[in-house]
Amino acid sequence: MGRLEGKTALVTGAFGGIGSAITARFVAEGARVVANDLPGADPRPSDRADGRVVTHLADHTSEPQVMDMMERVRAELGGLDILVNNAFAAFNDTEIATLEEADWDRTLAACLKGPFLCTKHAIPLLKEGGGGSIVSISSVNALRAVSETAYSAAKGGLISMMRLVAADYAEFNIRSNVICPGTIATRASLGYWEQFPAGFDELKRMYPLGRIGEPEDVAQYTLFLASDESRWVTGTVHTIDGGLMGGTKLGIR
Ligand SMILES: NC(=O)c1ccc[n+]([C@@H]2O[C@H](COP(=O)([O-])OP(=O)(O)OC[C@H]3O[C@@H](n4cnc5c(N)ncnc54)[C@H](O)[C@@H]3O)[C@@H](O)[C@H]2O)c1
Protein backbone atom coordinates (compact mmCIF):
# COMPACT_ATOMS: atom_id res chain seq x y z
CA MET A 1 0.00 0.00 0.00
CA GLY A 2 1.34 3.43 -0.98
CA ARG A 3 2.20 6.01 1.64
CA LEU A 4 -0.37 8.45 0.16
CA GLU A 5 -3.10 5.95 -0.70
CA GLY A 6 -6.51 7.64 -0.79
CA LYS A 7 -5.06 11.17 -0.61
CA THR A 8 -5.59 14.04 -3.03
CA ALA A 9 -2.76 16.51 -3.48
CA LEU A 10 -2.38 19.81 -5.31
CA VAL A 11 1.14 20.61 -6.51
CA THR A 12 1.81 24.09 -7.92
CA GLY A 13 4.54 24.51 -10.51
CA ALA A 14 4.10 20.83 -11.26
CA PHE A 15 5.71 20.97 -14.72
CA GLY A 16 9.02 22.23 -13.32
CA GLY A 17 12.00 20.18 -12.17
CA ILE A 18 11.07 19.73 -8.51
CA GLY A 19 7.29 19.89 -9.07
CA SER A 20 7.32 17.08 -11.62
CA ALA A 21 9.48 14.92 -9.31
CA ILE A 22 7.02 15.53 -6.43
CA THR A 23 4.07 14.72 -8.71
CA ALA A 24 5.67 11.47 -9.89
CA ARG A 25 6.60 10.46 -6.31
CA PHE A 26 3.11 11.19 -4.97
CA VAL A 27 1.45 9.21 -7.78
CA ALA A 28 3.83 6.30 -7.17
CA GLU A 29 2.67 6.33 -3.53
CA GLY A 30 -1.01 6.14 -4.47
CA ALA A 31 -2.12 9.79 -4.42
CA ARG A 32 -4.28 11.56 -6.94
CA VAL A 33 -2.50 14.77 -7.95
CA VAL A 34 -3.80 18.01 -9.35
CA ALA A 35 -0.79 19.25 -11.30
CA ASN A 36 -0.94 23.03 -11.53
CA ASP A 37 1.25 25.17 -13.74
CA LEU A 38 1.04 28.37 -15.73
CA PRO A 39 -1.26 28.53 -18.76
CA GLY A 40 0.91 27.76 -21.79
CA ALA A 41 3.52 25.76 -19.84
CA ASP A 42 4.68 22.42 -21.30
CA PRO A 43 3.69 19.30 -19.35
CA ARG A 44 6.38 16.72 -18.58
CA PRO A 45 5.75 13.03 -19.32
CA SER A 46 5.26 12.32 -15.60
CA ASP A 47 2.42 14.84 -15.49
CA ARG A 48 0.46 12.75 -17.95
CA ALA A 49 1.55 9.47 -16.38
CA ASP A 50 -1.84 7.95 -15.66
CA GLY A 51 -5.41 8.75 -14.71
CA ARG A 52 -4.32 9.84 -11.26
CA VAL A 53 -2.91 13.17 -12.50
CA VAL A 54 -5.33 15.98 -13.35
CA THR A 55 -3.69 18.96 -14.99
CA HIS A 56 -5.04 22.38 -14.07
CA LEU A 57 -3.42 25.40 -15.68
CA ALA A 58 -3.73 28.54 -13.56
CA ASP A 59 -1.56 31.44 -12.50
CA HIS A 60 -1.15 31.08 -8.73
CA THR A 61 -0.75 34.86 -8.39
CA SER A 62 -4.33 35.43 -9.61
CA GLU A 63 -7.00 35.08 -6.92
CA PRO A 64 -9.87 34.33 -9.36
CA GLN A 65 -7.78 31.63 -11.06
CA VAL A 66 -6.79 30.07 -7.74
CA MET A 67 -10.44 30.10 -6.60
CA ASP A 68 -11.54 28.38 -9.84
CA MET A 69 -8.84 25.76 -9.34
CA MET A 70 -9.98 25.00 -5.78
CA GLU A 71 -13.60 24.81 -6.94
CA ARG A 72 -12.59 22.26 -9.56
CA VAL A 73 -10.68 20.25 -6.93
CA ARG A 74 -13.81 20.22 -4.74
CA ALA A 75 -16.20 19.39 -7.59
CA GLU A 76 -14.13 16.79 -9.48
CA LEU A 77 -11.97 15.23 -6.78
CA GLY A 78 -14.22 15.68 -3.77
CA GLY A 79 -11.70 17.46 -1.54
CA LEU A 80 -8.05 18.05 -0.77
CA ASP A 81 -5.60 16.50 1.70
CA ILE A 82 -2.24 17.96 0.65
CA LEU A 83 -1.07 21.27 -0.81
CA VAL A 84 2.48 21.72 -2.07
CA ASN A 85 3.41 25.37 -2.63
CA ASN A 86 6.22 24.82 -5.11
CA ALA A 87 5.73 27.21 -8.07
CA PHE A 88 8.07 30.16 -8.39
CA ALA A 89 9.61 32.56 -10.84
CA ALA A 90 12.26 35.27 -10.50
CA PHE A 91 12.65 38.32 -12.71
CA ASN A 92 16.02 40.04 -13.25
CA ASP A 93 16.78 39.57 -9.58
CA THR A 94 20.05 41.21 -8.54
CA GLU A 95 21.74 42.87 -5.59
CA ILE A 96 19.56 45.55 -4.03
CA ALA A 97 21.15 48.68 -5.54
CA THR A 98 20.37 47.59 -9.10
CA LEU A 99 17.04 45.83 -8.56
CA GLU A 100 14.12 47.42 -10.42
CA GLU A 101 10.87 47.95 -8.51
CA ALA A 102 8.81 46.12 -11.15
CA ASP A 103 11.09 43.06 -10.94
CA TRP A 104 10.83 43.10 -7.12
CA ASP A 105 7.01 43.18 -7.41
CA ARG A 106 6.81 40.35 -9.96
CA THR A 107 9.25 38.15 -8.03
CA LEU A 108 7.45 38.73 -4.72
CA ALA A 109 4.15 37.87 -6.43
CA ALA A 110 5.47 34.63 -7.94
CA CYS A 111 7.30 33.51 -4.78
CA LEU A 112 5.08 34.77 -1.94
CA LYS A 113 1.67 35.97 -3.14
CA GLY A 114 1.08 32.66 -4.97
CA PRO A 115 1.59 30.55 -1.82
CA PHE A 116 -0.56 33.05 0.11
CA LEU A 117 -3.48 32.66 -2.32
CA CYS A 118 -3.18 28.89 -2.70
CA THR A 119 -2.98 28.40 1.07
CA LYS A 120 -5.86 30.80 1.73
CA HIS A 121 -8.17 28.97 -0.65
CA ALA A 122 -6.96 25.46 0.23
CA ILE A 123 -7.69 25.89 3.95
CA PRO A 124 -11.50 25.52 3.62
CA LEU A 125 -11.05 22.28 1.64
CA LEU A 126 -8.53 20.90 4.10
CA LYS A 127 -10.87 21.77 6.98
CA GLU A 128 -13.79 20.05 5.26
CA GLY A 129 -11.72 16.86 5.01
CA GLY A 130 -10.78 16.90 8.70
CA GLY A 131 -7.27 18.28 8.20
CA GLY A 132 -4.27 17.88 5.95
CA SER A 133 -0.69 18.83 5.22
CA ILE A 134 0.76 21.90 3.51
CA VAL A 135 4.36 21.72 2.37
CA SER A 136 5.94 24.92 1.07
CA ILE A 137 9.20 24.99 -0.84
CA SER A 138 11.41 27.84 0.34
CA SER A 139 15.18 27.91 -0.16
CA VAL A 140 18.49 28.09 1.68
CA ASN A 141 18.46 31.66 0.30
CA ALA A 142 16.02 32.39 3.14
CA LEU A 143 18.60 31.30 5.70
CA ARG A 144 21.93 32.65 4.48
CA ALA A 145 23.21 35.17 1.93
CA VAL A 146 23.51 33.41 -1.43
CA SER A 147 22.29 35.77 -4.18
CA GLU A 148 19.03 37.29 -5.51
CA THR A 149 17.50 39.96 -3.28
CA ALA A 150 13.78 39.70 -4.05
CA TYR A 151 13.79 35.89 -4.20
CA SER A 152 15.60 35.62 -0.86
CA ALA A 153 13.23 38.10 0.78
CA ALA A 154 10.19 36.25 -0.56
CA LYS A 155 11.50 32.88 0.56
CA GLY A 156 12.16 34.27 4.06
CA GLY A 157 8.64 35.68 4.14
CA LEU A 158 7.29 32.31 3.07
CA ILE A 159 8.82 30.69 6.17
CA SER A 160 7.23 33.28 8.48
CA MET A 161 3.84 33.04 6.77
CA MET A 162 3.70 29.25 6.78
CA ARG A 163 4.83 29.01 10.41
CA LEU A 164 1.87 31.21 11.32
CA VAL A 165 -0.44 28.99 9.25
CA ALA A 166 0.78 26.06 11.37
CA ALA A 167 -0.13 27.89 14.58
CA ASP A 168 -3.45 29.26 13.32
CA TYR A 169 -4.81 26.00 11.90
CA ALA A 170 -3.35 23.30 14.16
CA GLU A 171 -6.74 23.03 15.90
CA PHE A 172 -8.18 21.89 12.55
CA ASN A 173 -5.48 19.23 12.19
CA ILE A 174 -3.90 21.20 9.36
CA ARG A 175 -0.11 20.96 9.40
CA SER A 176 2.22 23.40 7.67
CA ASN A 177 5.93 22.79 7.15
CA VAL A 178 8.62 24.32 4.99
CA ILE A 179 11.50 22.78 3.06
CA CYS A 180 14.60 24.84 2.23
CA PRO A 181 16.48 23.09 -0.55
CA GLY A 182 20.05 23.87 -1.47
CA THR A 183 20.99 23.97 -5.15
CA ILE A 184 18.95 21.43 -7.11
CA ALA A 185 19.72 20.50 -10.72
CA THR A 186 16.68 21.92 -12.52
CA ARG A 187 16.23 24.11 -15.57
CA ALA A 188 15.71 27.12 -13.31
CA SER A 189 18.87 26.80 -11.23
CA LEU A 190 21.17 25.55 -14.00
CA GLY A 191 19.95 28.39 -16.23
CA TYR A 192 20.69 30.93 -13.50
CA TRP A 193 24.16 29.62 -12.69
CA GLU A 194 25.11 29.33 -16.39
CA GLN A 195 25.66 33.09 -16.25
CA PHE A 196 28.18 32.72 -13.41
CA PRO A 197 30.29 29.58 -14.03
CA ALA A 198 33.04 30.58 -11.56
CA GLY A 199 30.47 31.21 -8.82
CA PHE A 200 28.80 27.87 -9.59
CA ASP A 201 32.12 25.99 -9.24
CA GLU A 202 32.68 27.72 -5.89
CA LEU A 203 29.14 26.88 -4.77
CA LYS A 204 29.44 23.20 -5.70
CA ARG A 205 32.59 22.89 -3.59
CA MET A 206 30.60 24.14 -0.56
CA TYR A 207 28.40 21.02 -0.46
CA PRO A 208 29.83 18.59 2.14
CA LEU A 209 28.07 15.62 0.52
CA GLY A 210 29.97 16.35 -2.67
CA ARG A 211 27.19 17.19 -5.11
CA ILE A 212 24.28 19.49 -5.71
CA GLY A 213 20.81 17.99 -5.24
CA GLU A 214 18.46 16.19 -7.61
CA PRO A 215 14.71 16.97 -7.73
CA GLU A 216 14.05 13.52 -6.23
CA ASP A 217 16.00 14.51 -3.08
CA VAL A 218 13.35 17.16 -2.44
CA ALA A 219 10.45 14.97 -3.58
CA GLN A 220 11.39 12.24 -1.13
CA TYR A 221 11.32 14.61 1.84
CA THR A 222 8.14 16.33 0.64
CA LEU A 223 6.53 12.89 0.63
CA PHE A 224 7.41 12.43 4.31
CA LEU A 225 5.98 15.82 5.30
CA ALA A 226 2.86 15.29 3.18
CA SER A 227 2.17 11.82 4.58
CA ASP A 228 0.77 10.77 7.94
CA GLU A 229 4.27 9.59 8.91
CA SER A 230 4.91 13.21 9.95
CA ARG A 231 1.57 13.53 11.75
CA TRP A 232 3.13 15.24 14.82
CA VAL A 233 5.31 17.62 12.77
CA THR A 234 4.12 21.16 12.13
CA GLY A 235 5.53 24.69 12.10
CA THR A 236 8.98 23.41 11.15
CA VAL A 237 11.68 24.31 8.62
CA HIS A 238 13.77 21.54 7.05
CA THR A 239 17.00 22.11 5.12
CA ILE A 240 17.53 19.55 2.36
CA ASP A 241 20.92 20.71 1.23
CA GLY A 242 23.67 18.11 1.20
CA GLY A 243 25.01 19.60 4.44
CA LEU A 244 25.42 23.17 3.14
CA MET A 245 23.86 24.88 6.16
CA GLY A 246 25.64 22.53 8.56
CA GLY A 247 29.02 23.87 7.52
CA THR A 248 32.17 22.75 5.77
CA LYS A 249 35.20 20.84 7.03
CA LEU A 250 38.09 23.27 7.17
CA GLY A 251 40.96 20.88 6.50
CA ILE A 252 42.42 21.04 10.05
CA ARG A 253 41.80 17.41 10.98
N1 LIG B 1 16.33 24.45 -8.21
C1 LIG B 1 16.91 24.92 -7.12
O1 LIG B 1 18.15 25.00 -7.02
C2 LIG B 1 16.08 25.35 -5.96
C3 LIG B 1 16.74 25.62 -4.75
C4 LIG B 1 15.98 26.04 -3.66
C5 LIG B 1 14.61 26.17 -3.78
N2 LIG B 1 14.00 25.89 -4.97
C6 LIG B 1 12.55 26.06 -5.02
O2 LIG B 1 11.96 24.89 -5.55
C7 LIG B 1 10.76 25.22 -6.22
C8 LIG B 1 10.77 24.62 -7.62
O3 LIG B 1 11.89 25.12 -8.34
P1 LIG B 1 12.43 24.44 -9.68
O4 LIG B 1 13.90 24.56 -9.62
O5 LIG B 1 11.79 23.12 -9.88
O6 LIG B 1 11.91 25.51 -10.75
P2 LIG B 1 11.26 25.31 -12.20
O7 LIG B 1 11.43 26.61 -12.89
O8 LIG B 1 11.80 24.07 -12.85
O9 LIG B 1 9.74 25.07 -11.84
C9 LIG B 1 8.92 26.12 -11.41
C10 LIG B 1 7.56 25.93 -12.07
O10 LIG B 1 6.67 26.95 -11.57
C11 LIG B 1 5.86 27.36 -12.64
N3 LIG B 1 5.33 28.70 -12.38
C12 LIG B 1 5.98 29.87 -12.45
N4 LIG B 1 5.14 30.88 -12.18
C13 LIG B 1 3.93 30.33 -11.95
C14 LIG B 1 2.67 30.87 -11.64
N5 LIG B 1 2.50 32.19 -11.55
N6 LIG B 1 1.62 30.03 -11.46
C15 LIG B 1 1.78 28.69 -11.58
N7 LIG B 1 2.98 28.12 -11.89
C16 LIG B 1 4.03 28.93 -12.06
C17 LIG B 1 6.81 27.36 -13.85
O11 LIG B 1 6.10 27.35 -15.09
C18 LIG B 1 7.62 26.10 -13.60
O12 LIG B 1 7.07 24.96 -14.24
C19 LIG B 1 10.68 26.76 -6.21
O13 LIG B 1 9.85 27.18 -5.17
C20 LIG B 1 12.12 27.17 -5.95
O14 LIG B 1 12.22 28.42 -5.34
C21 LIG B 1 14.70 25.49 -6.06
Coordinates of C-alpha atoms and ligand atoms in Angstrom, one line a residue:
M1 CA 0.0 0.0 0.0
G2 CA 1.3 3.4 -1.0
R3 CA 2.2 6.0 1.6
L4 CA -0.4 8.4 0.2
E5 CA -3.1 6.0 -0.7
G6 CA -6.5 7.6 -0.8
K7 CA -5.1 11.2 -0.6
T8 CA -5.6 14.0 -3.0
A9 CA -2.8 16.5 -3.5
L10 CA -2.4 19.8 -5.3
V11 CA 1.1 20.6 -6.5
T12 CA 1.8 24.1 -7.9
G13 CA 4.5 24.5 -10.5
A14 CA 4.1 20.8 -11.3
F15 CA 5.7 21.0 -14.7
G16 CA 9.0 22.2 -13.3
G17 CA 12.0 20.2 -12.2
I18 CA 11.1 19.7 -8.5
G19 CA 7.3 19.9 -9.1
S20 CA 7.3 17.1 -11.6
A21 CA 9.5 14.9 -9.3
I22 CA 7.0 15.5 -6.4
T23 CA 4.1 14.7 -8.7
A24 CA 5.7 11.5 -9.9
R25 CA 6.6 10.5 -6.3
F26 CA 3.1 11.2 -5.0
V27 CA 1.5 9.2 -7.8
A28 CA 3.8 6.3 -7.2
E29 CA 2.7 6.3 -3.5
G30 CA -1.0 6.1 -4.5
A31 CA -2.1 9.8 -4.4
R32 CA -4.3 11.6 -6.9
V33 CA -2.5 14.8 -7.9
V34 CA -3.8 18.0 -9.3
A35 CA -0.8 19.2 -11.3
N36 CA -0.9 23.0 -11.5
D37 CA 1.2 25.2 -13.7
L38 CA 1.0 28.4 -15.7
P39 CA -1.3 28.5 -18.8
G40 CA 0.9 27.8 -21.8
A41 CA 3.5 25.8 -19.8
D42 CA 4.7 22.4 -21.3
P43 CA 3.7 19.3 -19.3
R44 CA 6.4 16.7 -18.6
P45 CA 5.8 13.0 -19.3
S46 CA 5.3 12.3 -15.6
D47 CA 2.4 14.8 -15.5
R48 CA 0.5 12.7 -18.0
A49 CA 1.6 9.5 -16.4
D50 CA -1.8 7.9 -15.7
G51 CA -5.4 8.7 -14.7
R52 CA -4.3 9.8 -11.3
V53 CA -2.9 13.2 -12.5
V54 CA -5.3 16.0 -13.3
T55 CA -3.7 19.0 -15.0
H56 CA -5.0 22.4 -14.1
L57 CA -3.4 25.4 -15.7
A58 CA -3.7 28.5 -13.6
D59 CA -1.6 31.4 -12.5
H60 CA -1.1 31.1 -8.7
T61 CA -0.7 34.9 -8.4
S62 CA -4.3 35.4 -9.6
E63 CA -7.0 35.1 -6.9
P64 CA -9.9 34.3 -9.4
Q65 CA -7.8 31.6 -11.1
V66 CA -6.8 30.1 -7.7
M67 CA -10.4 30.1 -6.6
D68 CA -11.5 28.4 -9.8
M69 CA -8.8 25.8 -9.3
M70 CA -10.0 25.0 -5.8
E71 CA -13.6 24.8 -6.9
R72 CA -12.6 22.3 -9.6
V73 CA -10.7 20.2 -6.9
R74 CA -13.8 20.2 -4.7
A75 CA -16.2 19.4 -7.6
E76 CA -14.1 16.8 -9.5
L77 CA -12.0 15.2 -6.8
G78 CA -14.2 15.7 -3.8
G79 CA -11.7 17.5 -1.5
L80 CA -8.1 18.1 -0.8
D81 CA -5.6 16.5 1.7
I82 CA -2.2 18.0 0.6
L83 CA -1.1 21.3 -0.8
V84 CA 2.5 21.7 -2.1
N85 CA 3.4 25.4 -2.6
N86 CA 6.2 24.8 -5.1
A87 CA 5.7 27.2 -8.1
F88 CA 8.1 30.2 -8.4
A89 CA 9.6 32.6 -10.8
A90 CA 12.3 35.3 -10.5
F91 CA 12.7 38.3 -12.7
N92 CA 16.0 40.0 -13.2
D93 CA 16.8 39.6 -9.6
T94 CA 20.0 41.2 -8.5
E95 CA 21.7 42.9 -5.6
I96 CA 19.6 45.6 -4.0
A97 CA 21.2 48.7 -5.5
T98 CA 20.4 47.6 -9.1
L99 CA 17.0 45.8 -8.6
E100 CA 14.1 47.4 -10.4
E101 CA 10.9 48.0 -8.5
A102 CA 8.8 46.1 -11.2
D103 CA 11.1 43.1 -10.9
W104 CA 10.8 43.1 -7.1
D105 CA 7.0 43.2 -7.4
R106 CA 6.8 40.3 -10.0
T107 CA 9.3 38.2 -8.0
L108 CA 7.4 38.7 -4.7
A109 CA 4.2 37.9 -6.4
A110 CA 5.5 34.6 -7.9
C111 CA 7.3 33.5 -4.8
L112 CA 5.1 34.8 -1.9
K113 CA 1.7 36.0 -3.1
G114 CA 1.1 32.7 -5.0
P115 CA 1.6 30.5 -1.8
F116 CA -0.6 33.0 0.1
L117 CA -3.5 32.7 -2.3
C118 CA -3.2 28.9 -2.7
T119 CA -3.0 28.4 1.1
K120 CA -5.9 30.8 1.7
H121 CA -8.2 29.0 -0.7
A122 CA -7.0 25.5 0.2
I123 CA -7.7 25.9 4.0
P124 CA -11.5 25.5 3.6
L125 CA -11.1 22.3 1.6
L126 CA -8.5 20.9 4.1
K127 CA -10.9 21.8 7.0
E128 CA -13.8 20.1 5.3
G129 CA -11.7 16.9 5.0
G130 CA -10.8 16.9 8.7
G131 CA -7.3 18.3 8.2
G132 CA -4.3 17.9 6.0
S133 CA -0.7 18.8 5.2
I134 CA 0.8 21.9 3.5
V135 CA 4.4 21.7 2.4
S136 CA 5.9 24.9 1.1
I137 CA 9.2 25.0 -0.8
S138 CA 11.4 27.8 0.3
S139 CA 15.2 27.9 -0.2
V140 CA 18.5 28.1 1.7
N141 CA 18.5 31.7 0.3
A142 CA 16.0 32.4 3.1
L143 CA 18.6 31.3 5.7
R144 CA 21.9 32.7 4.5
A145 CA 23.2 35.2 1.9
V146 CA 23.5 33.4 -1.4
S147 CA 22.3 35.8 -4.2
E148 CA 19.0 37.3 -5.5
T149 CA 17.5 40.0 -3.3
A150 CA 13.8 39.7 -4.1
Y151 CA 13.8 35.9 -4.2
S152 CA 15.6 35.6 -0.9
A153 CA 13.2 38.1 0.8
A154 CA 10.2 36.3 -0.6
K155 CA 11.5 32.9 0.6
G156 CA 12.2 34.3 4.1
G157 CA 8.6 35.7 4.1
L158 CA 7.3 32.3 3.1
I159 CA 8.8 30.7 6.2
S160 CA 7.2 33.3 8.5
M161 CA 3.8 33.0 6.8
M162 CA 3.7 29.3 6.8
R163 CA 4.8 29.0 10.4
L164 CA 1.9 31.2 11.3
V165 CA -0.4 29.0 9.3
A166 CA 0.8 26.1 11.4
A167 CA -0.1 27.9 14.6
D168 CA -3.4 29.3 13.3
Y169 CA -4.8 26.0 11.9
A170 CA -3.4 23.3 14.2
E171 CA -6.7 23.0 15.9
F172 CA -8.2 21.9 12.6
N173 CA -5.5 19.2 12.2
I174 CA -3.9 21.2 9.4
R175 CA -0.1 21.0 9.4
S176 CA 2.2 23.4 7.7
N177 CA 5.9 22.8 7.2
V178 CA 8.6 24.3 5.0
I179 CA 11.5 22.8 3.1
C180 CA 14.6 24.8 2.2
P181 CA 16.5 23.1 -0.5
G182 CA 20.0 23.9 -1.5
T183 CA 21.0 24.0 -5.2
I184 CA 18.9 21.4 -7.1
A185 CA 19.7 20.5 -10.7
T186 CA 16.7 21.9 -12.5
R187 CA 16.2 24.1 -15.6
A188 CA 15.7 27.1 -13.3
S189 CA 18.9 26.8 -11.2
L190 CA 21.2 25.6 -14.0
G191 CA 19.9 28.4 -16.2
Y192 CA 20.7 30.9 -13.5
W193 CA 24.2 29.6 -12.7
E194 CA 25.1 29.3 -16.4
Q195 CA 25.7 33.1 -16.2
F196 CA 28.2 32.7 -13.4
P197 CA 30.3 29.6 -14.0
A198 CA 33.0 30.6 -11.6
G199 CA 30.5 31.2 -8.8
F200 CA 28.8 27.9 -9.6
D201 CA 32.1 26.0 -9.2
E202 CA 32.7 27.7 -5.9
L203 CA 29.1 26.9 -4.8
K204 CA 29.4 23.2 -5.7
R205 CA 32.6 22.9 -3.6
M206 CA 30.6 24.1 -0.6
Y207 CA 28.4 21.0 -0.5
P208 CA 29.8 18.6 2.1
L209 CA 28.1 15.6 0.5
G210 CA 30.0 16.4 -2.7
R211 CA 27.2 17.2 -5.1
I212 CA 24.3 19.5 -5.7
G213 CA 20.8 18.0 -5.2
E214 CA 18.5 16.2 -7.6
P215 CA 14.7 17.0 -7.7
E216 CA 14.1 13.5 -6.2
D217 CA 16.0 14.5 -3.1
V218 CA 13.3 17.2 -2.4
A219 CA 10.4 15.0 -3.6
Q220 CA 11.4 12.2 -1.1
Y221 CA 11.3 14.6 1.8
T222 CA 8.1 16.3 0.6
L223 CA 6.5 12.9 0.6
F224 CA 7.4 12.4 4.3
L225 CA 6.0 15.8 5.3
A226 CA 2.9 15.3 3.2
S227 CA 2.2 11.8 4.6
D228 CA 0.8 10.8 7.9
E229 CA 4.3 9.6 8.9
S230 CA 4.9 13.2 9.9
R231 CA 1.6 13.5 11.7
W232 CA 3.1 15.2 14.8
V233 CA 5.3 17.6 12.8
T234 CA 4.1 21.2 12.1
G235 CA 5.5 24.7 12.1
T236 CA 9.0 23.4 11.2
V237 CA 11.7 24.3 8.6
H238 CA 13.8 21.5 7.0
T239 CA 17.0 22.1 5.1
I240 CA 17.5 19.6 2.4
D241 CA 20.9 20.7 1.2
G242 CA 23.7 18.1 1.2
G243 CA 25.0 19.6 4.4
L244 CA 25.4 23.2 3.1
M245 CA 23.9 24.9 6.2
G246 CA 25.6 22.5 8.6
G247 CA 29.0 23.9 7.5
T248 CA 32.2 22.8 5.8
K249 CA 35.2 20.8 7.0
L250 CA 38.1 23.3 7.2
G251 CA 41.0 20.9 6.5
I252 CA 42.4 21.0 10.0
R253 CA 41.8 17.4 11.0
Ligands
LIG1 N1 16.3 24.5 -8.2 C1 16.9 24.9 -7.1 O1 18.2 25.0 -7.0 C2 16.1 25.3 -6.0 C3 16.7 25.6 -4.7 C4 16.0 26.0 -3.7 C5 14.6 26.2 -3.8 N2 14.0 25.9 -5.0 C6 12.5 26.1 -5.0 O2 12.0 24.9 -5.5 C7 10.8 25.2 -6.2 C8 10.8 24.6 -7.6 O3 11.9 25.1 -8.3 P1 12.4 24.4 -9.7 O4 13.9 24.6 -9.6 O5 11.8 23.1 -9.9 O6 11.9 25.5 -10.7 P2 11.3 25.3 -12.2 O7 11.4 26.6 -12.9 O8 11.8 24.1 -12.9 O9 9.7 25.1 -11.8 C9 8.9 26.1 -11.4 C10 7.6 25.9 -12.1 O10 6.7 26.9 -11.6 C11 5.9 27.4 -12.6 N3 5.3 28.7 -12.4 C12 6.0 29.9 -12.5 N4 5.1 30.9 -12.2 C13 3.9 30.3 -12.0 C14 2.7 30.9 -11.6 N5 2.5 32.2 -11.5 N6 1.6 30.0 -11.5 C15 1.8 28.7 -11.6 N7 3.0 28.1 -11.9 C16 4.0 28.9 -12.1 C17 6.8 27.4 -13.8 O11 6.1 27.4 -15.1 C18 7.6 26.1 -13.6 O12 7.1 25.0 -14.2 C19 10.7 26.8 -6.2 O13 9.8 27.2 -5.2 C20 12.1 27.2 -6.0 O14 12.2 28.4 -5.3 C21 14.7 25.5 -6.1

